[in-house]
PDB file of C-alpha atoms and ligand atoms in Angstrom:
ATOM      1  CA  MET A   1       0.000   0.000   0.000  1.00 71.00           C
ATOM      2  CA  ASN A   2       1.906   2.998  -1.243  1.00 74.00           C
ATOM      3  CA  GLY A   3       1.309   6.420   0.190  1.00 89.00           C
ATOM      4  CA  ILE A   4      -0.316   5.271   3.433  1.00 95.00           C
ATOM      5  CA  LYS A   5       0.511   7.715   6.220  1.00 97.00           C
ATOM      6  CA  ALA A   6      -2.019   6.784   8.895  1.00 98.00           C
ATOM      7  CA  VAL A   7      -3.663   3.658  10.245  1.00 98.00           C
ATOM      8  CA  PHE A   8      -6.888   4.051  12.204  1.00 98.00           C
ATOM      9  CA  PHE A   9      -8.212   1.226  14.349  1.00 98.00           C
ATOM     10  CA  ASP A  10     -11.483   0.097  15.769  1.00 98.00           C
ATOM     11  CA  ALA A  11     -11.241  -0.730  19.478  1.00 97.00           C
ATOM     12  CA  GLY A  12     -13.616  -3.413  20.823  1.00 95.00           C
ATOM     13  CA  GLY A  13     -13.146  -6.795  19.203  1.00 94.00           C
ATOM     14  CA  THR A  14     -10.132  -5.553  17.248  1.00 97.00           C
ATOM     15  CA  LEU A  15      -7.445  -4.290  19.656  1.00 98.00           C
ATOM     16  CA  ILE A  16      -9.182  -4.589  22.990  1.00 97.00           C
ATOM     17  CA  HIS A  17     -11.315  -7.406  24.258  1.00 96.00           C
ATOM     18  CA  LEU A  18     -13.715  -8.094  27.081  1.00 96.00           C
ATOM     19  CA  ASP A  19     -12.278  -8.932  30.461  1.00 96.00           C
ATOM     20  CA  ALA A  20     -13.862 -12.376  30.421  1.00 96.00           C
ATOM     21  CA  PRO A  21     -12.264 -13.632  33.676  1.00 96.00           C
ATOM     22  CA  ARG A  22     -13.793 -10.630  35.473  1.00 96.00           C
ATOM     23  CA  ILE A  23     -17.217 -11.510  34.021  1.00 96.00           C
ATOM     24  CA  CYS A  24     -16.852 -15.142  35.118  1.00 96.00           C
ATOM     25  CA  ASP A  25     -15.893 -14.075  38.639  1.00 96.00           C
ATOM     26  CA  LEU A  26     -18.813 -11.670  38.843  1.00 96.00           C
ATOM     27  CA  LEU A  27     -21.383 -14.256  37.703  1.00 95.00           C
ATOM     28  CA  SER A  28     -20.005 -16.747  40.171  1.00 95.00           C
ATOM     29  CA  GLU A  29     -20.014 -14.292  43.088  1.00 96.00           C
ATOM     30  CA  GLU A  30     -23.349 -12.610  42.382  1.00 94.00           C
ATOM     31  CA  LEU A  31     -25.455 -15.426  40.956  1.00 95.00           C
ATOM     32  CA  GLY A  32     -23.574 -18.661  41.648  1.00 94.00           C
ATOM     33  CA  ILE A  33     -23.317 -19.240  37.881  1.00 93.00           C
ATOM     34  CA  THR A  34     -20.315 -21.057  36.464  1.00 92.00           C
ATOM     35  CA  ALA A  35     -19.313 -19.549  33.110  1.00 93.00           C
ATOM     36  CA  SER A  36     -16.539 -20.980  30.979  1.00 93.00           C
ATOM     37  CA  LEU A  37     -13.614 -19.172  29.387  1.00 93.00           C
ATOM     38  CA  GLU A  38     -13.080 -21.908  26.856  1.00 92.00           C
ATOM     39  CA  GLY A  39     -13.529 -20.627  23.327  1.00 88.00           C
ATOM     40  CA  PHE A  40     -14.207 -17.144  24.640  1.00 93.00           C
ATOM     41  CA  GLN A  41     -12.560 -15.208  21.796  1.00 92.00           C
ATOM     42  CA  ARG A  42     -14.638 -16.971  19.167  1.00 94.00           C
ATOM     43  CA  ALA A  43     -17.789 -16.442  21.259  1.00 95.00           C
ATOM     44  CA  GLN A  44     -16.967 -12.729  21.519  1.00 95.00           C
ATOM     45  CA  SER A  45     -16.503 -12.559  17.732  1.00 95.00           C
ATOM     46  CA  MET A  46     -19.822 -14.277  17.125  1.00 95.00           C
ATOM     47  CA  ALA A  47     -21.601 -11.899  19.502  1.00 96.00           C
ATOM     48  CA  MET A  48     -19.998  -8.965  17.662  1.00 92.00           C
ATOM     49  CA  GLN A  49     -21.181 -10.347  14.316  1.00 92.00           C
ATOM     50  CA  ARG A  50     -24.708 -10.511  15.765  1.00 92.00           C
ATOM     51  CA  VAL A  51     -24.458  -6.803  16.585  1.00 89.00           C
ATOM     52  CA  ALA A  52     -23.124  -6.096  13.072  1.00 87.00           C
ATOM     53  CA  ALA A  53     -26.108  -7.918  11.532  1.00 89.00           C
ATOM     54  CA  LEU A  54     -28.509  -5.834  13.607  1.00 90.00           C
ATOM     55  CA  VAL A  55     -26.735  -2.620  12.598  1.00 84.00           C
ATOM     56  CA  ALA A  56     -26.969  -3.693   8.944  1.00 84.00           C
ATOM     57  CA  GLU A  57     -30.721  -4.168   9.422  1.00 88.00           C
ATOM     58  CA  GLY A  58     -31.129  -0.730  10.955  1.00 81.00           C
ATOM     59  CA  ALA A  59     -30.217  -1.735  14.527  1.00 71.00           C
ATOM     60  CA  GLY A  60     -31.949  -0.384  17.557  1.00 71.00           C
ATOM     61  CA  SER A  61     -30.840   1.516  20.601  1.00 76.00           C
ATOM     62  CA  THR A  62     -27.304   1.095  21.907  1.00 77.00           C
ATOM     63  CA  GLU A  63     -28.837  -0.380  25.062  1.00 81.00           C
ATOM     64  CA  ASN A  64     -30.664  -2.987  23.001  1.00 85.00           C
ATOM     65  CA  LEU A  65     -27.495  -3.814  21.057  1.00 89.00           C
ATOM     66  CA  LYS A  66     -25.588  -4.373  24.308  1.00 91.00           C
ATOM     67  CA  ARG A  67     -28.304  -6.746  25.492  1.00 93.00           C
ATOM     68  CA  GLU A  68     -28.229  -8.646  22.182  1.00 94.00           C
ATOM     69  CA  PHE A  69     -24.450  -8.842  22.421  1.00 95.00           C
ATOM     70  CA  TYR A  70     -24.525 -10.494  25.833  1.00 96.00           C
ATOM     71  CA  SER A  71     -27.497 -12.701  24.973  1.00 96.00           C
ATOM     72  CA  THR A  72     -25.342 -14.106  22.153  1.00 96.00           C
ATOM     73  CA  LEU A  73     -22.110 -14.246  24.156  1.00 97.00           C
ATOM     74  CA  LEU A  74     -23.164 -15.664  27.511  1.00 97.00           C
ATOM     75  CA  PRO A  75     -24.837 -18.893  26.273  1.00 96.00           C
ATOM     76  CA  ARG A  76     -21.575 -19.627  24.418  1.00 95.00           C
ATOM     77  CA  MET A  77     -19.812 -19.296  27.772  1.00 95.00           C
ATOM     78  CA  GLY A  78     -22.148 -21.931  29.186  1.00 94.00           C
ATOM     79  CA  VAL A  79     -24.743 -19.599  30.736  1.00 94.00           C
ATOM     80  CA  ARG A  80     -28.149 -21.004  29.808  1.00 89.00           C
ATOM     81  CA  SER A  81     -30.504 -20.981  32.743  1.00 86.00           C
ATOM     82  CA  ASP A  82     -30.539 -17.608  34.504  1.00 91.00           C
ATOM     83  CA  LEU A  83     -29.553 -15.898  31.257  1.00 95.00           C
ATOM     84  CA  ALA A  84     -31.710 -12.803  31.870  1.00 95.00           C
ATOM     85  CA  PRO A  85     -30.347 -12.059  35.364  1.00 96.00           C
ATOM     86  CA  ALA A  86     -26.830 -12.810  34.117  1.00 97.00           C
ATOM     87  CA  ILE A  87     -27.197 -10.216  31.343  1.00 97.00           C
ATOM     88  CA  ASP A  88     -28.532  -7.643  33.826  1.00 96.00           C
ATOM     89  CA  CYS A  89     -25.645  -8.377  36.150  1.00 96.00           C
ATOM     90  CA  VAL A  90     -22.973  -7.907  33.455  1.00 97.00           C
ATOM     91  CA  LEU A  91     -24.620  -4.766  32.051  1.00 96.00           C
ATOM     92  CA  LYS A  92     -24.622  -3.270  35.536  1.00 95.00           C
ATOM     93  CA  LEU A  93     -20.946  -4.058  35.985  1.00 95.00           C
ATOM     94  CA  ALA A  94     -20.194  -2.572  32.557  1.00 94.00           C
ATOM     95  CA  GLN A  95     -21.567   0.756  33.766  1.00 92.00           C
ATOM     96  CA  SER A  96     -19.179   0.962  36.685  1.00 93.00           C
ATOM     97  CA  GLU A  97     -16.132  -0.653  35.062  1.00 93.00           C
ATOM     98  CA  MET A  98     -14.755  -0.446  31.533  1.00 93.00           C
ATOM     99  CA  LEU A  99     -14.819  -4.178  30.736  1.00 95.00           C
ATOM    100  CA  TRP A 100     -13.113  -3.829  27.338  1.00 95.00           C
ATOM    101  CA  ARG A 101      -9.567  -3.696  28.626  1.00 94.00           C
ATOM    102  CA  ARG A 102      -7.637  -6.791  27.614  1.00 95.00           C
ATOM    103  CA  THR A 103      -5.391  -7.163  24.640  1.00 95.00           C
ATOM    104  CA  GLU A 104      -4.020 -10.143  22.777  1.00 88.00           C
ATOM    105  CA  ALA A 105      -0.417 -11.173  22.543  1.00 84.00           C
ATOM    106  CA  GLY A 106       1.032  -9.695  19.399  1.00 91.00           C
ATOM    107  CA  ALA A 107      -1.066  -6.533  19.216  1.00 95.00           C
ATOM    108  CA  ALA A 108       1.475  -4.330  21.010  1.00 96.00           C
ATOM    109  CA  ARG A 109       4.335  -5.635  18.879  1.00 96.00           C
ATOM    110  CA  ALA A 110       2.355  -4.986  15.696  1.00 96.00           C
ATOM    111  CA  LEU A 111       1.560  -1.424  16.796  1.00 97.00           C
ATOM    112  CA  GLU A 112       5.209  -0.858  17.640  1.00 96.00           C
ATOM    113  CA  ARG A 113       6.275  -1.965  14.172  1.00 96.00           C
ATOM    114  CA  LEU A 114       3.712   0.327  12.538  1.00 96.00           C
ATOM    115  CA  LYS A 115       5.009   3.239  14.627  1.00 96.00           C
ATOM    116  CA  GLU A 116       8.567   2.417  13.626  1.00 95.00           C
ATOM    117  CA  ARG A 117       7.497   2.984  10.037  1.00 94.00           C
ATOM    118  CA  GLY A 118       6.499   6.522  10.912  1.00 95.00           C
ATOM    119  CA  LEU A 119       2.777   5.888  10.499  1.00 97.00           C
ATOM    120  CA  ARG A 120       0.313   7.970  12.483  1.00 98.00           C
ATOM    121  CA  LEU A 121      -1.881   5.670  14.561  1.00 98.00           C
ATOM    122  CA  ALA A 122      -5.290   6.486  15.976  1.00 98.00           C
ATOM    123  CA  VAL A 123      -8.366   4.802  17.394  1.00 98.00           C
ATOM    124  CA  VAL A 124     -11.863   5.562  16.088  1.00 98.00           C
ATOM    125  CA  SER A 125     -14.372   3.880  18.362  1.00 96.00           C
ATOM    126  CA  ASN A 126     -18.075   3.725  19.072  1.00 92.00           C
ATOM    127  CA  SER A 127     -17.692   4.058  22.797  1.00 91.00           C
ATOM    128  CA  ASP A 128     -19.119   5.777  25.848  1.00 90.00           C
ATOM    129  CA  GLY A 129     -16.483   8.346  26.733  1.00 94.00           C
ATOM    130  CA  ARG A 130     -14.122   5.773  28.272  1.00 94.00           C
ATOM    131  CA  ILE A 131     -12.046   4.708  25.290  1.00 96.00           C
ATOM    132  CA  GLU A 132      -8.793   6.300  26.498  1.00 97.00           C
ATOM    133  CA  SER A 133      -9.244   4.634  29.876  1.00 95.00           C
ATOM    134  CA  ALA A 134      -9.726   1.291  28.140  1.00 96.00           C
ATOM    135  CA  PHE A 135      -6.447   1.662  26.239  1.00 97.00           C
ATOM    136  CA  HIS A 136      -4.616   2.751  29.399  1.00 97.00           C
ATOM    137  CA  GLN A 137      -5.852  -0.391  31.144  1.00 95.00           C
ATOM    138  CA  ALA A 138      -4.920  -2.572  28.172  1.00 96.00           C
ATOM    139  CA  GLY A 139      -1.412  -1.073  28.147  1.00 96.00           C
ATOM    140  CA  LEU A 140      -1.746   0.184  24.561  1.00 97.00           C
ATOM    141  CA  PHE A 141      -2.386   3.896  25.134  1.00 98.00           C
ATOM    142  CA  ASP A 142       1.085   5.161  24.240  1.00 98.00           C
ATOM    143  CA  TYR A 143       1.057   3.773  20.712  1.00 98.00           C
ATOM    144  CA  PHE A 144      -1.583   6.214  19.528  1.00 98.00           C
ATOM    145  CA  ASP A 145      -1.461   9.812  18.382  1.00 98.00           C
ATOM    146  CA  PHE A 146      -5.082  10.361  19.312  1.00 98.00           C
ATOM    147  CA  PHE A 147      -8.429   8.733  20.137  1.00 98.00           C
ATOM    148  CA  ILE A 148     -11.830   9.525  18.664  1.00 98.00           C
ATOM    149  CA  ASP A 149     -14.628   8.419  20.998  1.00 97.00           C
ATOM    150  CA  SER A 150     -18.094   8.566  19.399  1.00 95.00           C
ATOM    151  CA  PHE A 151     -19.671   9.668  22.663  1.00 94.00           C
ATOM    152  CA  LEU A 152     -17.395  12.700  22.808  1.00 96.00           C
ATOM    153  CA  VAL A 153     -17.681  13.761  19.156  1.00 97.00           C
ATOM    154  CA  GLY A 154     -21.416  13.066  18.898  1.00 95.00           C
ATOM    155  CA  VAL A 155     -21.354  10.858  15.819  1.00 94.00           C
ATOM    156  CA  GLU A 156     -20.777   7.127  15.512  1.00 91.00           C
ATOM    157  CA  LYS A 157     -19.713   4.566  12.928  1.00 92.00           C
ATOM    158  CA  PRO A 158     -20.810   3.756  10.274  1.00 92.00           C
ATOM    159  CA  ASP A 159     -21.460   7.492   9.806  1.00 94.00           C
ATOM    160  CA  PRO A 160     -18.588   8.661   7.563  1.00 98.00           C
ATOM    161  CA  ARG A 161     -18.286  11.915   9.511  1.00 98.00           C
ATOM    162  CA  ILE A 162     -16.471  10.200  12.377  1.00 98.00           C
ATOM    163  CA  PHE A 163     -13.780   9.024   9.949  1.00 98.00           C
ATOM    164  CA  ARG A 164     -13.507  12.535   8.494  1.00 98.00           C
ATOM    165  CA  ILE A 165     -12.909  13.898  11.995  1.00 98.00           C
ATOM    166  CA  ALA A 166     -10.027  11.428  12.338  1.00 98.00           C
ATOM    167  CA  LEU A 167      -8.578  12.375   8.928  1.00 98.00           C
ATOM    168  CA  GLU A 168      -8.642  16.021   9.904  1.00 98.00           C
ATOM    169  CA  ARG A 169      -6.964  15.342  13.241  1.00 98.00           C
ATOM    170  CA  ALA A 170      -4.271  13.276  11.527  1.00 98.00           C
ATOM    171  CA  GLY A 171      -3.813  15.838   8.771  1.00 98.00           C
ATOM    172  CA  VAL A 172      -4.051  13.257   5.999  1.00 98.00           C
ATOM    173  CA  GLU A 173      -6.278  12.643   2.984  1.00 98.00           C
ATOM    174  CA  ALA A 174      -8.701   9.690   2.887  1.00 98.00           C
ATOM    175  CA  THR A 175      -6.493   7.962   0.319  1.00 97.00           C
ATOM    176  CA  GLU A 176      -3.556   8.175   2.728  1.00 97.00           C
ATOM    177  CA  ALA A 177      -5.274   6.283   5.554  1.00 98.00           C
ATOM    178  CA  ILE A 178      -6.609   2.812   6.171  1.00 98.00           C
ATOM    179  CA  TYR A 179      -9.112   1.649   8.746  1.00 98.00           C
ATOM    180  CA  VAL A 180      -8.992  -1.687  10.531  1.00 98.00           C
ATOM    181  CA  GLY A 181     -12.048  -3.089  12.285  1.00 98.00           C
ATOM    182  CA  ASP A 182     -13.932  -6.293  12.998  1.00 95.00           C
ATOM    183  CA  LEU A 183     -17.468  -5.435  11.828  1.00 93.00           C
ATOM    184  CA  TYR A 184     -18.229  -5.215   8.124  1.00 93.00           C
ATOM    185  CA  SER A 185     -21.425  -3.153   8.350  1.00 90.00           C
ATOM    186  CA  VAL A 186     -19.951  -0.727  10.880  1.00 92.00           C
ATOM    187  CA  ASP A 187     -16.234  -0.507  10.196  1.00 96.00           C
ATOM    188  CA  VAL A 188     -15.703  -1.439   6.560  1.00 97.00           C
ATOM    189  CA  ALA A 189     -18.884   0.178   5.222  1.00 95.00           C
ATOM    190  CA  GLY A 190     -18.361   3.395   7.181  1.00 96.00           C
ATOM    191  CA  ALA A 191     -14.685   3.788   6.354  1.00 98.00           C
ATOM    192  CA  ARG A 192     -15.311   3.174   2.666  1.00 98.00           C
ATOM    193  CA  GLU A 193     -18.054   5.764   2.588  1.00 98.00           C
ATOM    194  CA  ALA A 194     -15.516   8.262   3.910  1.00 98.00           C
ATOM    195  CA  GLY A 195     -13.081   7.201   1.168  1.00 98.00           C
ATOM    196  CA  LEU A 196     -10.648   5.150   3.250  1.00 97.00           C
ATOM    197  CA  ALA A 197      -9.444   1.693   2.356  1.00 96.00           C
ATOM    198  CA  ALA A 198     -10.753  -0.760   4.932  1.00 97.00           C
ATOM    199  CA  VAL A 199      -9.341  -3.963   6.349  1.00 97.00           C
ATOM    200  CA  LEU A 200     -11.562  -6.448   8.175  1.00 97.00           C
ATOM    201  CA  TYR A 201     -10.035  -8.109  11.226  1.00 96.00           C
ATOM    202  CA  ASP A 202     -11.616 -11.553  11.067  1.00 95.00           C
ATOM    203  CA  PRO A 203      -9.660 -13.902  13.344  1.00 93.00           C
ATOM    204  CA  PHE A 204     -12.075 -16.811  12.996  1.00 93.00           C
ATOM    205  CA  GLY A 205     -12.938 -16.457   9.313  1.00 94.00           C
ATOM    206  CA  LEU A 206     -16.577 -15.611  10.033  1.00 91.00           C
ATOM    207  CA  ASN A 207     -16.812 -13.246   7.034  1.00 92.00           C
ATOM    208  CA  ALA A 208     -15.617 -15.428   4.199  1.00 90.00           C
ATOM    209  CA  GLU A 209     -17.887 -13.699   1.667  1.00 91.00           C
ATOM    210  CA  ALA A 210     -16.925 -10.119   2.595  1.00 93.00           C
ATOM    211  CA  ASP A 211     -15.578  -8.149  -0.385  1.00 94.00           C
ATOM    212  CA  CYS A 212     -12.659  -6.472   1.366  1.00 96.00           C
ATOM    213  CA  LEU A 213      -9.125  -7.075   2.544  1.00 96.00           C
ATOM    214  CA  LYS A 214      -9.042  -9.345   5.578  1.00 97.00           C
ATOM    215  CA  ILE A 215      -6.504 -10.208   8.246  1.00 96.00           C
ATOM    216  CA  ARG A 216      -6.592 -12.899  10.906  1.00 95.00           C
ATOM    217  CA  GLU A 217      -3.954 -11.318  13.155  1.00 95.00           C
ATOM    218  CA  ILE A 218      -3.134  -7.661  13.749  1.00 96.00           C
ATOM    219  CA  GLY A 219       0.473  -8.454  12.841  1.00 94.00           C
ATOM    220  CA  ASP A 220      -0.688  -9.404   9.327  1.00 95.00           C
ATOM    221  CA  LEU A 221      -1.195  -5.689   8.670  1.00 95.00           C
ATOM    222  CA  ILE A 222       2.551  -5.287   8.170  1.00 92.00           C
ATOM    223  CA  LYS A 223       2.554  -7.815   5.344  1.00 91.00           C
ATOM    224  CA  LEU A 224      -0.554  -6.239   3.866  1.00 92.00           C
ATOM    225  CA  LEU A 225       0.970  -2.768   3.816  1.00 90.00           C
ATOM    226  CA  ASP A 226       3.982  -4.191   1.982  1.00 87.00           C
ATOM    227  CA  ALA A 227       2.028  -6.342  -0.420  1.00 81.00           C
ATOM    228  CA  VAL A 228      -1.009  -4.472  -1.700  1.00 61.00           C
TER     229      VAL A 228
HETATM  230 MG1   MG B 301     -15.231  -3.644  16.988  1.00 74.39          MG
END
């Protein structure tokens, strides 16, 4: 990819992930429910795809999307009976703690290598005002030039305006930036509408039919920048 000066990232499901052990502990303490961590990352991806499908259909309120997310995720963690109280319990915790705060091995190294190339890095996230806190907790804050939090700028993906805000902040043209995210209808569609090239982070190959560049690891971005 010649002429790329900036790489913008989605946050949840791409660079930061749910603190699943914290959720398991909470459900155990509050409701006596045993949830499993086995296969968690795939379960999180599937729950995210559920949200993406709803957004593609016209979605609903953010509150409703959060509920749909957990009603897809928790059964895949073994929570079947007591699903409704379990969802309420996790949603309540999510208000008091930023639960998206874990990162995967390899993400920091990939970001470091992108920085070494002189690329400007930023996060463009549909969040609730806590995105910088999430990246501090995940230990990834220092890699980024800036963060765009939808709650703070008043517009959210897939609206192309949020990507234009990021382009302006970075001081680059749309053709000089790429966007990396895990949801086709939110991340890829929105970025393209703003004129950016988009890369879908699809670690489990759940979007085989998607007509865009795809990576299965964040580190694959380096190869992609060299190759395309
Ligand atoms: Mg995401």
